[in-house]
Tab-separated table of C-alpha atoms in Angstrom:
chain	number	residue	atom	x	y	z
A	25	MET	CA	-9.999	-10.930	-18.585
A	26	LEU	CA	-10.524	-7.425	-19.917
A	27	THR	CA	-13.754	-6.606	-21.754
A	28	MET	CA	-14.922	-3.675	-23.842
A	29	SER	CA	-17.048	-2.296	-21.006
A	30	ASP	CA	-14.123	-2.053	-18.614
A	31	GLU	CA	-12.659	1.197	-17.435
A	32	LEU	CA	-8.944	0.577	-17.471
A	33	ILE	CA	-6.007	2.051	-15.576
A	34	LEU	CA	-2.576	2.052	-17.193
A	35	LYS	CA	0.473	2.960	-15.171
A	36	LEU	CA	4.005	2.948	-16.474
A	37	SER	CA	7.589	3.934	-15.726
A	38	CYS	CA	10.487	4.201	-18.142
A	39	PRO	CA	13.543	6.314	-18.984
A	40	ASP	CA	12.359	9.780	-19.934
A	41	ARG	CA	12.424	10.714	-23.603
A	42	SER	CA	10.275	12.633	-26.048
A	43	GLY	CA	7.184	11.030	-27.569
A	44	ILE	CA	6.042	8.810	-24.669
A	45	VAL	CA	2.741	10.591	-24.052
A	46	ARG	CA	1.999	10.745	-27.765
A	47	ALA	CA	2.717	7.027	-28.222
A	48	VAL	CA	0.504	5.990	-25.303
A	49	SER	CA	-2.387	8.318	-26.128
A	50	GLY	CA	-2.177	7.298	-29.772
A	51	ALA	CA	-2.485	3.620	-28.861
A	52	ILE	CA	-5.590	4.399	-26.805
A	53	THR	CA	-7.360	6.566	-29.371
A	54	GLU	CA	-6.563	4.225	-32.261
A	55	LEU	CA	-8.442	1.476	-30.410
A	56	GLY	CA	-11.475	3.721	-29.873
A	57	GLY	CA	-10.642	4.527	-26.276
A	58	ASN	CA	-11.317	7.754	-24.412
A	59	ILE	CA	-8.810	9.169	-21.928
A	60	VAL	CA	-10.701	10.058	-18.740
A	61	GLU	CA	-7.701	11.143	-16.693
A	62	SER	CA	-3.984	11.395	-17.358
A	63	GLN	CA	-1.109	12.357	-15.093
A	64	GLN	CA	2.595	12.224	-15.741
A	65	PHE	CA	5.845	13.168	-14.039
A	66	GLY	CA	9.374	13.368	-15.372
A	67	ASP	CA	11.975	13.141	-12.608
A	68	THR	CA	14.998	15.160	-13.685
A	69	SER	CA	17.142	13.750	-10.872
A	70	SER	CA	16.667	10.095	-11.854
A	71	GLY	CA	15.834	10.547	-15.534
A	72	ASN	CA	12.692	8.455	-15.094
A	73	PHE	CA	9.233	9.151	-16.514
A	74	HIS	CA	6.044	8.020	-14.776
A	75	MET	CA	2.478	8.058	-16.088
A	76	ARG	CA	-0.999	7.002	-14.971
A	77	VAL	CA	-3.924	6.991	-17.420
A	78	GLU	CA	-7.593	6.127	-16.887
A	79	THR	CA	-9.396	5.080	-20.057
A	80	GLU	CA	-12.837	3.899	-21.165
A	81	HIS	CA	-14.479	2.406	-24.252
A	82	ILE	CA	-11.392	0.668	-25.640
A	83	ALA	CA	-12.840	-1.621	-28.287
A	84	ASP	CA	-10.108	-4.253	-28.020
A	85	PRO	CA	-8.565	-4.339	-24.516
A	86	GLU	CA	-6.386	-7.341	-25.309
A	87	GLY	CA	-5.192	-5.529	-28.409
A	88	PHE	CA	-4.292	-2.618	-26.139
A	89	ARG	CA	-2.266	-4.968	-23.975
A	90	HIS	CA	-0.407	-6.227	-27.046
A	91	ARG	CA	0.259	-2.643	-28.142
A	92	MET	CA	1.706	-1.868	-24.720
A	93	GLN	CA	3.940	-4.927	-24.933
A	94	THR	CA	5.379	-3.543	-28.156
A	95	LEU	CA	5.760	-0.046	-26.716
A	96	GLY	CA	7.212	-1.446	-23.509
A	97	GLY	CA	9.948	-3.235	-25.374
A	98	ALA	CA	10.799	-0.218	-27.499
A	99	LEU	CA	10.794	2.278	-24.621
A	100	GLU	CA	12.305	0.074	-21.863
A	101	MET	CA	9.032	0.441	-20.002
A	102	ASN	CA	7.616	-1.206	-16.894
A	103	TRP	CA	3.845	-1.085	-17.217
A	104	GLU	CA	0.623	-2.707	-16.100
A	105	ILE	CA	-3.057	-2.476	-17.013
A	106	ASN	CA	-5.815	-3.040	-14.463
A	107	ARG	CA	-9.585	-2.847	-14.542
A	108	LYS	CA	-10.698	0.120	-12.474
A	109	ASP	CA	-13.438	-1.905	-10.775
A	110	ARG	CA	-11.193	-4.825	-9.794
A	111	LYS	CA	-10.503	-5.129	-6.083
A	112	ILE	CA	-6.970	-5.979	-4.950
A	113	ARG	CA	-6.721	-9.271	-3.063
A	114	THR	CA	-5.251	-8.384	0.326
A	115	VAL	CA	-4.012	-10.020	3.518
A	116	ILE	CA	-3.883	-7.761	6.599
A	117	MET	CA	-1.533	-8.548	9.475
A	118	ALA	CA	-1.835	-7.149	12.997
A	119	SER	CA	-0.744	-8.011	16.523
A	120	LYS	CA	-2.673	-6.553	19.480
A	121	GLU	CA	-3.593	-2.974	18.547
A	122	ALA	CA	-6.912	-2.643	16.732
A	123	HIS	CA	-7.019	0.951	15.457
A	124	CYS	CA	-5.393	0.452	12.039
A	125	LEU	CA	-7.087	-2.887	11.350
A	126	SER	CA	-10.478	-1.522	12.387
A	127	ASP	CA	-10.132	1.516	10.130
A	128	LEU	CA	-9.100	-0.581	7.126
A	129	LEU	CA	-11.938	-3.077	7.574
A	130	TYR	CA	-14.509	-0.308	8.062
A	131	HIS	CA	-13.471	1.638	4.955
A	132	THR	CA	-13.305	-1.581	2.928
A	133	LYS	CA	-16.828	-2.556	3.977
A	134	GLU	CA	-18.048	0.936	3.035
A	135	GLY	CA	-16.518	0.565	-0.433
A	136	LYS	CA	-14.014	3.357	0.091
A	137	ILE	CA	-10.921	1.214	-0.464
A	138	PRO	CA	-10.918	-1.087	-3.518
A	139	ILE	CA	-9.486	-4.145	-1.776
A	140	GLU	CA	-10.827	-7.613	-1.031
A	141	VAL	CA	-9.552	-8.738	2.363
A	142	SER	CA	-8.918	-12.477	2.138
A	143	ALA	CA	-7.670	-12.939	5.694
A	144	VAL	CA	-6.482	-11.254	8.862
A	145	VAL	CA	-3.262	-12.841	10.144
A	146	SER	CA	-2.072	-12.278	13.700
A	147	ASN	CA	0.480	-13.585	16.155
A	148	HIS	CA	-2.099	-13.064	18.949
A	149	GLU	CA	-5.749	-14.056	19.390
A	150	ILE	CA	-6.938	-10.694	20.733
A	151	LEU	CA	-8.171	-9.307	17.381
A	152	ARG	CA	-10.173	-12.365	16.352
A	153	PRO	CA	-13.533	-10.816	17.444
A	154	LEU	CA	-12.878	-7.784	15.226
A	155	ALA	CA	-12.224	-9.967	12.176
A	156	ASP	CA	-15.292	-12.072	13.026
A	157	PHE	CA	-17.448	-8.923	13.210
A	158	TYR	CA	-16.543	-8.099	9.597
A	159	GLY	CA	-16.809	-11.719	8.446
A	160	ILE	CA	-13.115	-11.990	7.569
A	161	PRO	CA	-11.225	-15.270	8.156
A	162	PHE	CA	-8.829	-14.900	11.098
A	163	ILE	CA	-5.625	-16.936	11.008
A	164	TYR	CA	-3.570	-17.229	14.182
A	165	ILE	CA	0.128	-17.819	13.542
A	166	PRO	CA	2.097	-17.618	16.802
A	167	VAL	CA	5.685	-16.454	16.472
A	168	THR	CA	8.647	-17.027	18.754
A	169	LYS	CA	12.360	-16.696	18.056
A	170	GLU	CA	12.575	-20.461	17.748
A	171	THR	CA	9.490	-20.904	15.526
A	172	LYS	CA	9.914	-17.864	13.263
A	173	PRO	CA	10.953	-19.882	10.150
A	174	GLU	CA	7.913	-22.168	10.498
A	175	ALA	CA	5.629	-19.193	11.165
A	176	GLU	CA	6.824	-17.394	8.041
A	177	ALA	CA	6.424	-20.553	5.978
A	178	ALA	CA	2.822	-20.682	7.214
A	179	LEU	CA	2.373	-16.994	6.338
A	180	LEU	CA	3.675	-17.531	2.808
A	181	GLU	CA	1.231	-20.433	2.467
A	182	VAL	CA	-1.651	-18.125	3.482
A	183	ILE	CA	-0.511	-15.529	0.938
A	184	LYS	CA	-0.235	-18.187	-1.775
A	185	HIS	CA	-3.639	-19.716	-0.955
A	186	ALA	CA	-5.286	-16.277	-1.025
A	187	ASP	CA	-3.416	-15.360	-4.215
A	188	ALA	CA	-2.763	-12.103	-2.354
A	189	GLU	CA	-1.484	-9.139	-4.317
A	190	LEU	CA	-0.965	-6.968	-1.230
A	191	VAL	CA	0.019	-7.495	2.397
A	192	VAL	CA	-0.723	-4.705	4.882
A	193	LEU	CA	1.074	-4.561	8.224
A	194	ALA	CA	-1.528	-2.851	10.389
A	195	ARG	CA	0.664	-2.561	13.507
A	196	TYR	CA	2.062	-6.074	13.123
A	197	MET	CA	4.839	-6.119	15.679
A	198	GLN	CA	7.149	-8.662	14.087
A	199	VAL	CA	10.017	-8.017	11.689
A	200	LEU	CA	9.564	-9.899	8.428
A	201	SER	CA	12.524	-11.839	7.087
A	202	ASP	CA	14.335	-10.970	3.865
A	203	ARG	CA	12.662	-14.030	2.320
A	204	VAL	CA	9.158	-12.616	2.803
A	205	CYS	CA	10.189	-9.061	1.851
A	206	GLU	CA	11.707	-10.255	-1.406
A	207	ALA	CA	8.787	-12.581	-2.226
A	208	MET	CA	6.365	-9.632	-1.945
A	209	ALA	CA	8.640	-6.788	-3.063
A	210	GLY	CA	6.659	-3.608	-3.654
A	211	ARG	CA	3.522	-5.297	-2.292
A	212	ILE	CA	3.883	-4.989	1.492
A	213	ILE	CA	2.808	-1.739	3.155
A	214	ASN	CA	3.753	-0.935	6.749
A	215	ILE	CA	2.734	1.872	9.102
A	216	HIS	CA	5.456	3.379	11.280
A	217	HIS	CA	4.699	5.448	14.350
A	218	SER	CA	6.863	8.454	13.465
A	219	PHE	CA	8.561	10.362	10.719
A	220	LEU	CA	11.211	7.828	9.759
A	221	PRO	CA	13.743	7.220	11.147
A	222	SER	CA	12.827	8.876	14.486
A	223	PHE	CA	11.951	6.927	17.615
A	224	LYS	CA	12.533	3.387	16.437
A	225	GLY	CA	12.100	0.465	18.801
A	226	ALA	CA	9.965	0.053	21.893
A	227	ARG	CA	7.659	2.648	23.463
A	228	PRO	CA	7.979	5.296	20.716
A	229	TYR	CA	5.496	7.698	22.296
A	230	ALA	CA	7.333	7.532	25.608
A	231	GLN	CA	10.532	8.361	23.689
A	232	ALA	CA	8.770	11.286	22.004
A	233	HIS	CA	7.360	12.502	25.319
A	234	ALA	CA	10.778	12.374	26.943
A	235	ARG	CA	12.213	14.486	24.124
A	236	GLY	CA	9.423	17.057	24.470
A	237	VAL	CA	8.406	16.881	20.821
A	238	LYS	CA	5.923	19.391	19.394
A	239	LEU	CA	4.866	17.234	16.456
A	240	ILE	CA	4.140	13.540	16.241
A	241	GLY	CA	3.465	11.747	12.998
A	242	ALA	CA	3.192	8.519	11.075
A	243	THR	CA	4.745	7.120	7.921
A	244	ALA	CA	3.351	4.492	5.556
A	245	HIS	CA	6.001	2.842	3.418
A	246	TYR	CA	6.758	-0.234	1.366
A	247	VAL	CA	8.627	-2.928	3.251
A	248	THR	CA	12.146	-3.882	2.185
A	249	PRO	CA	14.836	-6.011	3.850
A	250	ASP	CA	16.254	-2.745	5.277
A	251	LEU	CA	14.120	-2.218	8.378
A	252	ASP	CA	11.845	0.855	8.100
A	253	GLU	CA	13.839	2.196	5.140
A	254	GLY	CA	11.464	1.333	2.277
A	255	PRO	CA	9.991	3.853	-0.186
A	256	ILE	CA	7.588	6.224	1.578
A	257	ILE	CA	3.994	6.434	0.338
A	258	GLU	CA	2.352	8.839	2.789
A	259	GLN	CA	3.115	10.837	5.952
A	260	ASP	CA	1.170	13.116	8.259
A	261	VAL	CA	1.648	14.945	11.557
A	262	VAL	CA	-0.368	16.344	14.445
A	263	ARG	CA	0.761	19.137	16.766
A	264	VAL	CA	1.038	18.251	20.459
A	265	LYS	CA	1.576	20.251	23.642
A	266	HIS	CA	4.073	20.043	26.470
A	267	SER	CA	1.179	19.232	28.800
A	268	ASP	CA	0.107	16.125	26.852
A	269	SER	CA	0.721	12.869	28.708
A	270	VAL	CA	2.202	9.751	27.145
A	271	GLU	CA	-1.340	8.319	26.986
A	272	GLU	CA	-2.610	11.432	25.177
A	273	LEU	CA	0.267	11.220	22.697
A	274	MET	CA	-0.573	7.563	22.076
A	275	SER	CA	-4.228	8.405	21.414
A	276	GLN	CA	-3.359	11.168	18.960
A	277	GLY	CA	-0.677	9.003	17.408
A	278	GLU	CA	-3.073	6.129	16.827
A	279	ASP	CA	-5.425	8.511	15.053
A	280	VAL	CA	-2.768	9.746	12.632
A	281	GLU	CA	-1.442	6.208	12.102
A	282	ARG	CA	-4.806	4.850	10.979
A	283	ARG	CA	-5.439	7.801	8.646
A	284	VAL	CA	-2.025	7.561	7.012
A	285	LEU	CA	-2.199	3.783	6.520
A	286	THR	CA	-5.725	3.873	5.101
A	287	ARG	CA	-4.744	6.563	2.586
A	288	ALA	CA	-1.634	4.646	1.539
A	289	VAL	CA	-3.563	1.404	1.002
A	290	ARG	CA	-6.274	3.201	-0.967
A	291	TRP	CA	-3.749	4.916	-3.242
A	292	HIS	CA	-1.902	1.638	-3.825
A	293	ALA	CA	-5.156	-0.178	-4.620
A	294	GLU	CA	-6.163	2.614	-7.009
A	295	HIS	CA	-2.826	2.163	-8.808
A	296	ARG	CA	-1.709	5.703	-7.955
A	297	VAL	CA	1.696	4.771	-6.514
A	298	LEU	CA	4.723	4.163	-8.726
A	299	LEU	CA	8.153	3.223	-7.454
A	300	ASN	CA	10.895	5.679	-8.321
A	301	GLY	CA	14.114	4.144	-7.059
A	302	SER	CA	14.165	4.540	-3.272
A	303	SER	CA	11.138	6.874	-3.347
A	304	THR	CA	7.652	6.895	-4.830
A	305	VAL	CA	5.526	8.973	-7.179
A	306	VAL	CA	1.948	9.275	-5.891
A	307	PHE	CA	-0.582	10.674	-8.359
A	308	ASP	CA	-3.674	12.460	-7.001
């Protein structure tokens, strides 16, 4: 429930038209609220308008929600209100590589990412000690071609039990079915070891090394049924040299992967990411 003391975050998307900012700011000020931060973007190519507003001191938060319901209907608006201090319930999935999981758990423990990790799910046992170190329940769900339907049913049960709002694929090396992607649409974030769609498949850094690349990078994106084609949240690169070995590329690649994924999860949890068709709007 929202209370008067809450700092609130409103984010919204709707067809662009005049008067949206005035209507939203008017609703806030009429209820005694103060606008702490406001960002907006009108996309001329899609005709969509996106806005994120941080507020404080709204005397009647539930009244604000009702006002937004009225505005949302009139302006064909998708919107949501969240308390700024509320942590997003999250399930993290990983396979054997620890770098992304370790970075997420460390930054969460330090209070730098506003998520509450309900469980770590893996198709291998190797990362159990890492989850144990941070006091996070570790759930082992083995996956084979024959048992994939049962494994995904078990995964969906974990998500349901945790009431998870976000699933993070922290180098989880299994392709999720359309069923899972659709059940958590816009709420699964994956890290990919390149600028999409380069170097898909096995041994990406060996592929990059063989091509003599000068830049390697990573891409964090929302998961959709189209493999590695979901809306991109964040990307970054690092320059490499012709003398770097495959192992050196992997080390540098792991570093950029963890940084990109951690930023993407933080921005999502801070309600800074809005879907804009096949792309995203990410407010600072």
